[in-house]
Short mmCIF file of C-alpha atoms in Angstrom, two decimals:
data_model
loop_
_atom_site.label_atom_id
_atom_site.label_comp_id
_atom_site.label_asym_id
_atom_site.label_seq_id
_atom_site.Cartn_x
_atom_site.Cartn_y
_atom_site.Cartn_z
CA GLY A 1 109.37 87.91 118.06
CA LEU A 2 111.30 84.70 119.34
CA VAL A 3 113.44 82.12 117.25
CA LYS A 4 116.10 79.51 117.97
CA THR A 5 118.70 78.64 115.65
CA PRO A 6 120.43 75.38 114.84
CA THR A 7 123.05 76.16 117.20
CA ASN A 8 120.43 76.72 120.34
CA ARG A 9 121.16 80.42 120.01
CA PHE A 10 117.91 82.36 120.83
CA LEU A 11 117.10 85.62 119.22
CA THR A 12 114.23 88.00 120.36
CA SER A 13 112.92 91.06 118.62
CA THR A 14 111.64 93.88 121.09
CA ASN A 15 110.64 97.44 120.77
CA LEU A 16 114.64 98.14 121.02
CA GLY A 17 115.77 95.93 118.42
CA VAL A 18 116.82 92.35 117.92
CA PHE A 19 118.91 90.82 120.75
CA GLY A 20 120.96 87.36 120.77
CA ILE A 21 121.87 84.98 123.72
CA ASN A 22 123.92 81.80 123.57
CA PRO A 23 123.38 78.92 125.79
CA THR A 24 126.58 80.04 127.95
CA ASP A 25 125.93 83.61 127.82
CA THR A 26 124.80 85.13 131.00
CA ALA A 27 123.19 88.22 129.23
CA TRP A 28 121.46 89.51 125.96
CA THR A 29 123.46 91.15 123.39
CA LYS A 30 122.04 93.67 120.89
CA THR A 31 122.74 92.67 117.33
CA TYR A 32 120.24 94.89 115.14
CA PRO A 33 120.23 97.67 114.65
CA GLN A 34 123.29 98.90 116.22
CA ASP A 35 122.05 102.28 116.82
CA GLY A 36 118.23 103.31 117.00
CA TYR A 37 115.18 101.06 117.23
CA LEU A 38 113.21 98.61 115.69
CA GLY A 39 109.69 98.58 116.78
CA GLY A 40 109.21 94.79 117.63
CA GLN A 41 109.21 93.34 114.19
CA GLN A 42 108.61 89.54 113.91
CA LEU A 43 111.44 87.25 113.25
CA PHE A 44 111.19 84.21 110.83
CA ARG A 45 113.50 81.22 110.26
CA ASP A 46 113.79 79.17 107.17
CA ASN A 47 114.82 75.48 106.78
CA SER A 48 118.59 76.61 105.97
CA GLY A 49 118.79 78.37 109.24
CA ALA A 50 118.60 82.14 107.70
CA ILE A 51 116.88 84.49 109.96
CA TYR A 52 114.78 87.30 108.69
CA THR A 53 112.99 90.48 109.99
CA LEU A 54 111.63 93.82 108.72
CA GLY A 55 114.05 96.83 109.11
CA PRO A 56 113.70 100.54 108.94
CA VAL A 57 111.72 102.24 105.85
CA VAL A 58 113.86 102.27 102.71
CA ALA A 59 113.04 106.08 102.14
CA LYS A 60 111.70 109.28 104.15
CA PRO A 61 108.12 109.63 104.04
CA ASP A 62 106.93 112.08 101.07
CA PHE A 63 103.15 112.77 102.63
CA SER A 64 101.96 113.99 99.33
CA ALA A 65 103.01 110.96 97.16
CA ASN A 66 104.62 108.25 99.69
CA TYR A 67 103.71 108.71 102.81
CA TYR A 68 104.01 104.89 103.64
CA PRO A 69 107.31 103.85 102.19
CA PRO A 70 107.93 100.05 102.17
CA ARG A 71 109.95 98.65 105.05
CA ALA A 72 113.46 97.30 104.41
CA THR A 73 113.61 93.20 104.83
CA MET A 74 116.76 92.13 106.73
CA LYS A 75 118.46 88.70 106.53
CA SER A 76 121.03 87.09 108.82
CA THR A 77 122.79 84.02 107.68
CA ASP A 78 124.95 83.67 110.88
CA GLY A 79 122.60 83.18 113.65
CA GLY A 80 121.74 86.90 113.90
CA VAL A 81 125.03 88.21 114.49
CA THR A 82 125.36 90.12 111.37
CA TRP A 83 122.38 91.36 109.30
CA GLN A 84 122.13 92.33 105.69
CA PRO A 85 119.39 94.04 103.61
CA ASP A 86 117.59 91.70 101.26
CA THR A 87 115.52 94.38 99.04
CA LEU A 88 116.03 93.44 95.55
CA GLY A 89 112.99 95.11 93.58
CA LEU A 90 111.40 96.40 97.02
CA ALA A 91 111.05 99.92 95.88
CA ALA A 92 108.49 98.73 93.14
CA LEU A 93 105.86 97.94 95.60
CA SER A 94 102.78 99.98 96.13
CA LYS A 95 103.29 102.88 98.16
CA VAL A 96 101.15 101.60 100.97
CA PRO A 97 101.69 100.34 104.54
CA THR A 98 103.55 96.69 104.87
CA ILE A 99 100.67 94.97 106.78
CA LEU A 100 102.10 91.61 107.07
CA PHE A 101 105.58 90.20 106.70
CA TYR A 102 106.07 86.36 106.39
CA VAL A 103 108.85 84.00 105.44
CA ASP A 104 108.11 80.39 104.46
CA GLU A 105 110.24 77.48 104.91
CA THR A 106 111.82 77.87 101.83
CA GLY A 107 112.93 81.21 102.38
CA SER A 108 110.52 82.83 100.30
CA GLN A 109 109.36 86.31 101.64
CA HIS A 110 105.88 87.63 101.51
CA ILE A 111 104.22 90.87 102.13
CA ALA A 112 100.53 92.03 102.09
CA THR A 113 99.71 95.85 101.98
CA TYR A 114 96.52 97.64 102.56
CA ASN A 115 95.00 101.05 102.24
CA GLY A 116 91.71 100.98 103.08
CA THR A 117 89.36 101.39 99.83
CA THR A 118 91.89 103.89 98.06
CA ILE A 119 94.58 101.20 97.19
CA PRO A 120 93.13 97.77 97.70
CA ALA A 121 95.06 94.69 99.48
CA SER A 122 97.62 93.23 97.45
CA ILE A 123 100.33 90.38 98.00
CA TYR A 124 104.06 90.28 96.93
CA VAL A 125 106.70 87.54 96.93
CA LYS A 126 110.41 87.48 96.94
CA LEU A 127 111.71 83.97 95.85
CA PRO A 128 115.39 83.23 97.15
CA GLY A 129 117.80 85.18 95.15
CA GLN A 130 115.12 86.95 93.05
CA ARG A 131 113.20 90.28 93.08
CA TRP A 132 109.96 91.36 94.71
CA ALA A 133 106.97 90.50 92.50
CA GLY A 134 103.18 90.69 92.57
CA ASP A 135 101.71 87.38 93.80
CA THR A 136 97.74 88.09 92.93
CA ALA A 137 96.88 85.46 90.39
CA GLY A 138 93.72 84.22 91.32
CA PHE A 139 93.38 86.46 94.48
CA ALA A 140 89.88 88.03 94.23
CA ALA A 141 89.50 89.63 97.85
CA PRO A 142 91.19 93.05 97.61
CA ASN A 143 88.73 94.88 99.88
CA GLY A 144 89.58 93.39 103.32
CA LEU A 145 92.58 93.61 106.07
CA PRO A 146 95.09 91.16 105.52
CA GLN A 147 95.35 88.89 108.92
CA ALA A 148 98.01 86.35 108.84
CA PHE A 149 100.24 84.10 106.61
CA GLY A 150 100.97 80.70 107.57
CA SER A 151 102.45 77.36 106.02
CA ASP A 152 102.02 73.56 106.77
CA GLY A 153 105.72 72.73 105.75
CA ARG A 154 104.10 70.30 103.27
CA GLY A 155 103.68 72.41 100.40
CA GLY A 156 100.80 74.61 101.36
CA LEU A 157 100.66 78.46 101.78
CA TRP A 158 97.61 80.59 103.30
CA MET A 159 96.76 84.26 103.66
CA SER A 160 93.74 85.13 105.75
CA ILE A 161 91.94 88.24 104.86
CA GLY A 162 88.97 90.09 106.50
CA SER A 163 86.69 89.81 103.42
CA ILE A 164 84.75 87.05 101.35
CA PRO A 165 86.17 84.69 100.92
CA SER A 166 88.29 84.98 104.04
CA LEU A 167 90.84 82.41 103.58
CA TRP A 168 93.14 81.74 100.41
CA ARG A 169 95.56 79.03 99.61
CA ARG A 170 98.51 78.35 97.01
CA ALA A 171 101.17 75.99 96.48
CA VAL A 172 104.19 77.16 98.46
CA THR A 173 106.40 76.91 95.34
CA GLY A 174 104.08 79.27 93.46
CA GLY A 175 100.84 79.26 91.38
CA PRO A 176 97.52 80.94 91.69
CA TRP A 177 95.50 81.65 95.09
CA SER A 178 92.24 79.86 95.45
CA PRO A 179 89.73 80.11 98.32
CA ASP A 180 90.26 77.65 101.23
CA THR A 181 87.19 77.87 103.18
CA ALA A 182 85.46 74.37 103.16
CA GLY A 183 84.40 73.43 106.75
CA LEU A 184 84.56 77.06 108.08
CA SER A 185 81.32 78.01 109.47
CA LEU A 186 81.17 81.23 107.57
CA SER A 187 82.99 82.10 104.31
CA ASN A 188 84.13 85.13 106.30
CA GLU A 189 85.35 83.48 109.23
CA THR A 190 88.47 85.48 109.94
CA LEU A 191 91.68 83.56 111.11
CA ASN A 192 94.16 85.48 113.06
CA SER A 193 97.05 83.15 113.58
CA PHE A 194 98.18 79.91 112.07
CA ALA A 195 100.33 77.01 113.76
CA THR A 196 101.77 73.71 112.15
CA ALA A 197 102.34 70.67 113.88
CA LYS A 198 105.17 67.88 113.05
CA ASN A 199 102.39 66.00 110.80
CA GLY A 200 101.51 68.99 108.69
CA THR A 201 98.31 69.40 110.40
CA VAL A 202 97.51 73.40 110.34
CA TYR A 203 95.80 74.86 113.42
CA ALA A 204 94.32 78.85 113.32
CA GLY A 205 93.07 80.88 115.91
CA GLY A 206 89.92 82.68 114.83
CA PHE A 207 87.44 85.20 115.93
CA ALA A 208 85.16 82.68 116.93
CA ALA A 209 87.00 79.49 117.50
CA VAL A 210 90.13 77.56 116.73
CA TRP A 211 90.17 75.60 113.55
CA LYS A 212 92.12 72.60 112.33
CA ARG A 213 93.04 71.25 108.71
CA ALA A 214 94.81 67.98 108.38
CA SER A 215 97.56 67.64 105.98
CA GLY A 216 96.71 66.58 102.32
CA THR A 217 94.49 67.64 99.36
CA GLY A 218 91.10 67.93 99.76
CA SER A 219 91.23 68.17 103.65
CA LYS A 220 88.62 70.60 105.22
CA TRP A 221 88.68 72.64 108.37
CA THR A 222 87.03 71.33 111.55
CA TYR A 223 85.82 73.02 114.38
CA ILE A 224 87.55 72.41 117.90
CA PRO A 225 85.28 73.42 120.73
CA PRO A 226 86.61 75.60 123.43
CA PRO A 227 87.23 74.84 127.10
CA SER A 228 84.09 74.88 129.34
CA GLY A 229 83.77 77.80 131.43
CA VAL A 230 85.31 80.16 129.11
CA TYR A 231 83.10 83.30 128.25
CA PRO A 232 80.68 82.49 125.19
CA GLY A 233 82.26 83.77 122.09
CA ALA A 234 85.83 84.01 123.74
CA THR A 235 88.32 84.31 120.88
CA ALA A 236 91.81 82.69 120.49
CA TYR A 237 93.92 84.96 118.50
CA SER A 238 96.95 83.26 118.79
CA VAL A 239 97.75 79.34 119.11
CA SER A 240 100.79 76.96 118.86
CA VAL A 241 101.56 73.51 118.81
CA ASP A 242 104.41 71.66 120.41
CA SER A 243 106.24 68.50 119.21
CA SER A 244 103.94 66.03 121.25
CA GLY A 245 101.10 67.58 119.20
CA ALA A 246 99.68 69.88 122.18
CA LEU A 247 97.55 72.62 121.17
CA ILE A 248 97.94 75.89 123.10
CA ALA A 249 95.37 78.61 122.76
CA GLY A 250 94.70 81.95 124.84
CA TYR A 251 91.19 82.80 125.06
CA GLN A 252 90.03 86.32 125.76
CA HIS A 253 86.68 88.39 125.28
CA PHE A 254 85.56 91.85 124.99
CA ASP A 255 82.87 93.49 127.58
CA ILE A 256 80.39 95.92 127.02
CA ASN A 257 82.67 98.72 126.94
CA TYR A 258 85.08 97.03 124.42
CA ASN A 259 87.72 96.19 127.22
CA SER A 260 89.74 93.07 126.42
CA ILE A 261 89.39 90.31 129.39
CA GLY A 262 91.51 87.26 129.43
CA ASP A 263 90.09 84.01 130.01
CA GLY A 264 93.07 81.71 130.32
CA VAL A 265 95.77 79.73 128.57
CA PHE A 266 94.79 76.12 127.75
CA ALA A 267 96.15 72.93 126.11
CA THR A 268 94.45 69.94 124.53
CA THR A 269 95.91 66.81 123.37
CA ASN A 270 93.01 65.63 121.89
CA ASP A 271 91.72 68.29 119.51
CA GLY A 272 89.41 69.92 122.46
CA GLN A 273 87.75 66.84 123.61
CA LYS A 274 89.42 67.74 127.13
CA TRP A 275 91.26 71.11 127.80
CA THR A 276 93.93 71.65 130.63
CA ASN A 277 94.09 74.91 132.01
CA LEU A 278 97.65 76.10 132.39
CA GLY A 279 97.29 78.71 135.19
CA ASN A 280 96.29 82.11 135.60
CA VAL A 281 97.89 84.60 133.57
CA ASP A 282 97.89 88.12 134.25
CA THR A 283 97.31 89.61 130.96
CA SER A 284 94.07 90.68 128.91
CA THR A 285 95.61 90.12 125.49
CA PHE A 286 97.51 86.97 124.31
CA LYS A 287 99.49 88.22 121.33
CA GLN A 288 101.74 85.16 120.58
CA PHE A 289 102.78 81.90 121.65
CA VAL A 290 106.08 79.81 120.73
CA SER A 291 106.75 76.29 121.23
CA TYR A 292 110.25 74.56 120.98
CA GLY A 293 110.01 70.73 121.42
CA ASP A 294 107.69 69.84 123.91
CA THR A 295 108.09 73.28 125.82
#
């Protein structure tokens, strides 16, 4: 994970923990946890500047009844210098793994859980200052694996799941979920990551393509053609959009032995009409892209 605070302090989440660095510092300083490891959990920042991440589990595993206890959610209001648990009501969540953790721009926290066919997928939400609660009104795709949360900064919240329908949307302020697959080539097109442009346009990296949804009610998803020369059917798991509107995507494919092979990182400023190859990247899997300003 990587976030930038309003004071231009950077925080990064690694397998060892959360580290911070100020513009005048010459070294990173570990800020959480002071002792032990974190496991590379994601970092999120809301509009107020608060930082969030997942911490350790809140209880020891009980392999007969609670072998996947929920993980604590941690919050920092001082740029990641100190962290406090923000777990009110967390113990009431289903005793299944936390598959997805996400914090939207309002500071509302979201968790999606899944435990195969034994306990179907479910969604939970924690509004600022309130308790964790179920968030499944209208949601009717319980048997797939949750893939990603995303928001457009204009009042829309999405969750992608490996099911039919595969994409669900609700207002970020609450209300029922409803399918949002209009324009996707298949109702089970799985989206793996979301990125939002300054104007509220949402981009999503999928198994088969990159998709775009303009801001506003009634908008449909549109297909963005891949760069020429990439392997047919190459996927773009992660996408990012900078302040100029340039879309960045990393394409990869699998060979006959299911080995992942990187096809390269590309950028486009006209929704795929022309792509620029950003250079050779020595990796086979592109996990995450992050844009700050025009960088």
